[in-house]
Tab-separated table of C-alpha atoms in Angstrom:
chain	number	residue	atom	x	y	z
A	1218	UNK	CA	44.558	65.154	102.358
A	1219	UNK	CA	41.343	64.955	103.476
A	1220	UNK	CA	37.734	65.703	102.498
A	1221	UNK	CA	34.229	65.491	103.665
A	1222	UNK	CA	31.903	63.704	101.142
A	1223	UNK	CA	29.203	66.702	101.337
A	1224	UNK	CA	29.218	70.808	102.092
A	1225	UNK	CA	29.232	72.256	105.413
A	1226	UNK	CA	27.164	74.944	105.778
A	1227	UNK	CA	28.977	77.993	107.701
A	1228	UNK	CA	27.535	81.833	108.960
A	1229	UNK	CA	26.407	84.120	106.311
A	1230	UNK	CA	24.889	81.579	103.896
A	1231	UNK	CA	28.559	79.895	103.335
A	1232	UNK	CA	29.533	76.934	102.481
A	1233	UNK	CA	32.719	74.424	101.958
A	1234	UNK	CA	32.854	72.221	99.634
A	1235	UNK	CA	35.451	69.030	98.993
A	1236	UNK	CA	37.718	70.605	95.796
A	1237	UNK	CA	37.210	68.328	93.011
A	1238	UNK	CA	39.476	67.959	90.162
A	1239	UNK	CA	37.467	70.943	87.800
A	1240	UNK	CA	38.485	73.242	90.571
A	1241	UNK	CA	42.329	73.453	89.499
A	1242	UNK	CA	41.755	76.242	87.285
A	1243	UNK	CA	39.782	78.489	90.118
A	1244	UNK	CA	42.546	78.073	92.543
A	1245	UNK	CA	45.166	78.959	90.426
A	1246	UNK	CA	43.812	82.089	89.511
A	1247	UNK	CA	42.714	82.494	93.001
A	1248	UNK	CA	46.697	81.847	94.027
A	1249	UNK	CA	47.740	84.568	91.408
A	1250	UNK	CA	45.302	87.274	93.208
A	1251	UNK	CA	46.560	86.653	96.145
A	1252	UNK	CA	49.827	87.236	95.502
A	1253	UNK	CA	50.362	90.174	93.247
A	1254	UNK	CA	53.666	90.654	94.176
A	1255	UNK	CA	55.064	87.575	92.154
A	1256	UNK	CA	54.015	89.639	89.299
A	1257	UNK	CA	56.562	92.551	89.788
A	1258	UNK	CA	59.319	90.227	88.447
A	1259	UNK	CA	60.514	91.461	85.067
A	1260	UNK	CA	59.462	88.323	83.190
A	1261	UNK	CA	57.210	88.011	80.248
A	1262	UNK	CA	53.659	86.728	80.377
A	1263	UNK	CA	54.416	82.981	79.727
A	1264	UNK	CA	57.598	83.011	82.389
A	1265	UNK	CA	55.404	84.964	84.870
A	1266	UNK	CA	52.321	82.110	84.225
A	1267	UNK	CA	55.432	79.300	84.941
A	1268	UNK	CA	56.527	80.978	88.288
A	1269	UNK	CA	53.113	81.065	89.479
A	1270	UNK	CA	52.270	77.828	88.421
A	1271	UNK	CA	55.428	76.609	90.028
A	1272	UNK	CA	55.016	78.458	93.381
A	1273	UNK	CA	51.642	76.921	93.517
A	1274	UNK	CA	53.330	73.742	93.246
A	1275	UNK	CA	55.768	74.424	95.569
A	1276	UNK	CA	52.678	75.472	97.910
A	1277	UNK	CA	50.576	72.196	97.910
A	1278	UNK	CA	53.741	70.185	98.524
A	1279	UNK	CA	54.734	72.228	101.628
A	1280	UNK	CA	50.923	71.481	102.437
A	1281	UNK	CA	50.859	67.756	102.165
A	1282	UNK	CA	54.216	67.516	103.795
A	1283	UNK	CA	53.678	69.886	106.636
A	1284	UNK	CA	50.148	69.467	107.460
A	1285	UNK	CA	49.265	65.707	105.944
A	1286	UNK	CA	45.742	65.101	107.213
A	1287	UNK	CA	44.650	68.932	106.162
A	1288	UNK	CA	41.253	70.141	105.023
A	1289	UNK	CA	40.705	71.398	101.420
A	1290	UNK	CA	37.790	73.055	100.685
A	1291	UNK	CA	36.449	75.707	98.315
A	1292	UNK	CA	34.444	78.508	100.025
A	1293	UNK	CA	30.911	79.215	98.216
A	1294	UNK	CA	28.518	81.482	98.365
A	1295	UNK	CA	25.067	80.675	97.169
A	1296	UNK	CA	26.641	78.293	94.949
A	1297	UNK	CA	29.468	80.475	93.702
A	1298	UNK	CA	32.914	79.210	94.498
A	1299	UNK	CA	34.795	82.499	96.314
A	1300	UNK	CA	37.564	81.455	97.982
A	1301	UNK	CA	39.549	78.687	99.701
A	1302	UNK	CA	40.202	77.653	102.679
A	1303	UNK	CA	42.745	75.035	104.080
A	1304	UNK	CA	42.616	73.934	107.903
A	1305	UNK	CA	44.345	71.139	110.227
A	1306	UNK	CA	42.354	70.430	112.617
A	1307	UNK	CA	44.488	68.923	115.657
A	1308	UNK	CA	43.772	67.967	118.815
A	1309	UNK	CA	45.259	70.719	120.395
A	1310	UNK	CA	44.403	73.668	118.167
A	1311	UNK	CA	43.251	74.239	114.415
A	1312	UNK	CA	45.474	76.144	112.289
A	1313	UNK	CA	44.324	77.852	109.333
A	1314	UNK	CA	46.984	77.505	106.785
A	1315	UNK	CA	45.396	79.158	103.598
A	1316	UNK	CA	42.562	81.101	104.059
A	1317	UNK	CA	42.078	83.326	100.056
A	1318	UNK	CA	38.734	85.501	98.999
A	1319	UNK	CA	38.307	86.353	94.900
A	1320	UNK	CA	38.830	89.834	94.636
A	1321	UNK	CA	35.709	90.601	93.265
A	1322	UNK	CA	34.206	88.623	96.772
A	1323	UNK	CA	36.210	90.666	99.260
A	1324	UNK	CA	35.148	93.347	101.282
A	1325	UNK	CA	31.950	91.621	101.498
A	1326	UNK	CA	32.349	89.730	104.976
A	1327	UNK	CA	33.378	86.002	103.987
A	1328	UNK	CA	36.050	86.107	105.491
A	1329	UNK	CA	34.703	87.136	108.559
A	1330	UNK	CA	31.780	84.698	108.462
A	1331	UNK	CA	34.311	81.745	107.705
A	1332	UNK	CA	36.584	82.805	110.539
A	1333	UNK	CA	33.563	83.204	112.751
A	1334	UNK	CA	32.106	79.573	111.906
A	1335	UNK	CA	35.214	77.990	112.833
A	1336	UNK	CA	35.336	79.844	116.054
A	1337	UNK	CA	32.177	79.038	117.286
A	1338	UNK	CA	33.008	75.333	116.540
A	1339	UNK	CA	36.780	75.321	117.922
A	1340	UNK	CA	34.894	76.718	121.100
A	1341	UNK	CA	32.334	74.244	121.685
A	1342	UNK	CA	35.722	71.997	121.064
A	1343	UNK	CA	37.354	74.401	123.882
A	1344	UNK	CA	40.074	74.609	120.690
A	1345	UNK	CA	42.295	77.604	120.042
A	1346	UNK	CA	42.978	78.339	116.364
A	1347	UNK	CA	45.904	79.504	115.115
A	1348	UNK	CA	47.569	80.962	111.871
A	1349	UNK	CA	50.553	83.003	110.489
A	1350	UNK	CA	49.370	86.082	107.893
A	1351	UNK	CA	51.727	88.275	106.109
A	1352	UNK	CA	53.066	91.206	107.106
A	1353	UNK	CA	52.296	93.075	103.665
A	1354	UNK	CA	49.920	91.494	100.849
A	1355	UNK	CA	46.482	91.616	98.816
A	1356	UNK	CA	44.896	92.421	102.166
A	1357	UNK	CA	45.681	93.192	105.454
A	1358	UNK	CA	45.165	90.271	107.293
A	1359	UNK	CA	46.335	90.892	110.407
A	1360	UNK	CA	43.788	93.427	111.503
A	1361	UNK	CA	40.814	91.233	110.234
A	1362	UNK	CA	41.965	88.443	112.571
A	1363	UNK	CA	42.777	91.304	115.499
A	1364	UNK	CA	39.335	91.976	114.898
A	1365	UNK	CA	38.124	88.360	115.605
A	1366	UNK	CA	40.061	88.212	118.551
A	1367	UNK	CA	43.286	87.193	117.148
A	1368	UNK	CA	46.674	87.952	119.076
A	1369	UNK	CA	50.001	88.480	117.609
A	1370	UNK	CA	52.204	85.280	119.927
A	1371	UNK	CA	55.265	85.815	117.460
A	1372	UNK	CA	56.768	88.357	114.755
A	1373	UNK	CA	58.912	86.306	111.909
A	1374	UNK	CA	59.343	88.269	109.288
A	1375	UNK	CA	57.541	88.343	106.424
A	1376	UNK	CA	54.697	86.463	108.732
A	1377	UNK	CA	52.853	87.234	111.782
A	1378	UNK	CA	52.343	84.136	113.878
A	1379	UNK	CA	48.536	84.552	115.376
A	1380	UNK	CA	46.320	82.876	117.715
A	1381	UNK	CA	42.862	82.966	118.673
A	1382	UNK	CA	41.719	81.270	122.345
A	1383	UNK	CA	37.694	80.051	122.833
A	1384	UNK	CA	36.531	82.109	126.528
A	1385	UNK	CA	37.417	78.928	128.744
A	1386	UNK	CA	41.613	79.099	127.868
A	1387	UNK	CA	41.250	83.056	128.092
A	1388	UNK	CA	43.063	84.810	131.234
A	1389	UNK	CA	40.443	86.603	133.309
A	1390	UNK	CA	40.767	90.254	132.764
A	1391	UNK	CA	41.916	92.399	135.790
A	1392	UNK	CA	38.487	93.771	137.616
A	1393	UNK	CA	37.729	97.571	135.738
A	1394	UNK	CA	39.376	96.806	132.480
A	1395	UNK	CA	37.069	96.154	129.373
A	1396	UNK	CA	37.344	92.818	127.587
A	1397	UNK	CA	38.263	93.011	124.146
């Protein structure tokens, strides 16, 4: 994995920052919100804590293995850690694996801003990004990255496979219609 030495400062007074060791604790509590349907297994509290400690395991290795050179950053705002993001950035597109907002943070637009800030660098890359978001969840991804531009390429249940294309890759719309 790896990381920049310093922050990068993104839209909407964001920033990402390397995740240092001290950060463990923050993202698995930020893994847990994300995924509140782990905790409709009938277990009790210390089995539930060991299956989400586990499947956060399980996570990072399917990182490392699948995407070996990917970023790792915590996303803050004004100095407050809210969220994560995880990105490979290839040569011929970026793929946001793991994009998560704290509860408490969502609603409020960083996601948005964070998408948007790697847009506008993936175009002046002439990049396309892609990603896969689930098809039920914390959130309803899907129609945040529709919103961004975002197009469904592939339905494989339980994920939506999505990709977003900077202006120069798009297909010219047919004269009269509207771009979107």
């Amino acid at each position: 994995m790896a990381s920049p030495a310093g922050s990068l400062r993104l839209f909407g007074g964001l920033a990402l920052c390397p995740i240092r060791p001290s950060d463990q604790g923050f993202l698995l509590q930020l893994f847990i919100e994300s995924r509140p349907w782990l905790s409709l297994v009938d277990l009790d509290r210390d089995a539930l804590q060991a299956l989400y400690e586990q499947q956060y395991r399980v996570l990072r290795a399917g990182l490392e293995s699948v995407y070996p050179e990917h970023l790792d950053f915590i996303v803050e705002r004004t100095g407050q850690a809210v969220g994560r993001l995880v990105v490979d950035l290839g040569y011929a597109d970026w793929r946001i694996t793991e994009l998560a907002i704290v509860q408490a943070a969502r609603g409020k637009g960083i996601g948005t801003d964070l998408v948007r800030s790697l847009q506008a660098a993936a175009e002046s890359l002439r990049l396309p990004i892609t990603l896969s978001t689930p098809m039920a969840g914390a959130t309803d991804g899907r129609s945040l990255y529709e919103r961004l531009g975002f197009q469904v390429t592939a339905v494989r249940p339980p994920l939506y496979e999505m990709a977003w294309l900077p202006a120069c890759l798009r297909a010219p719309q047919p004269a009269g219609l509207a771009a979107g």
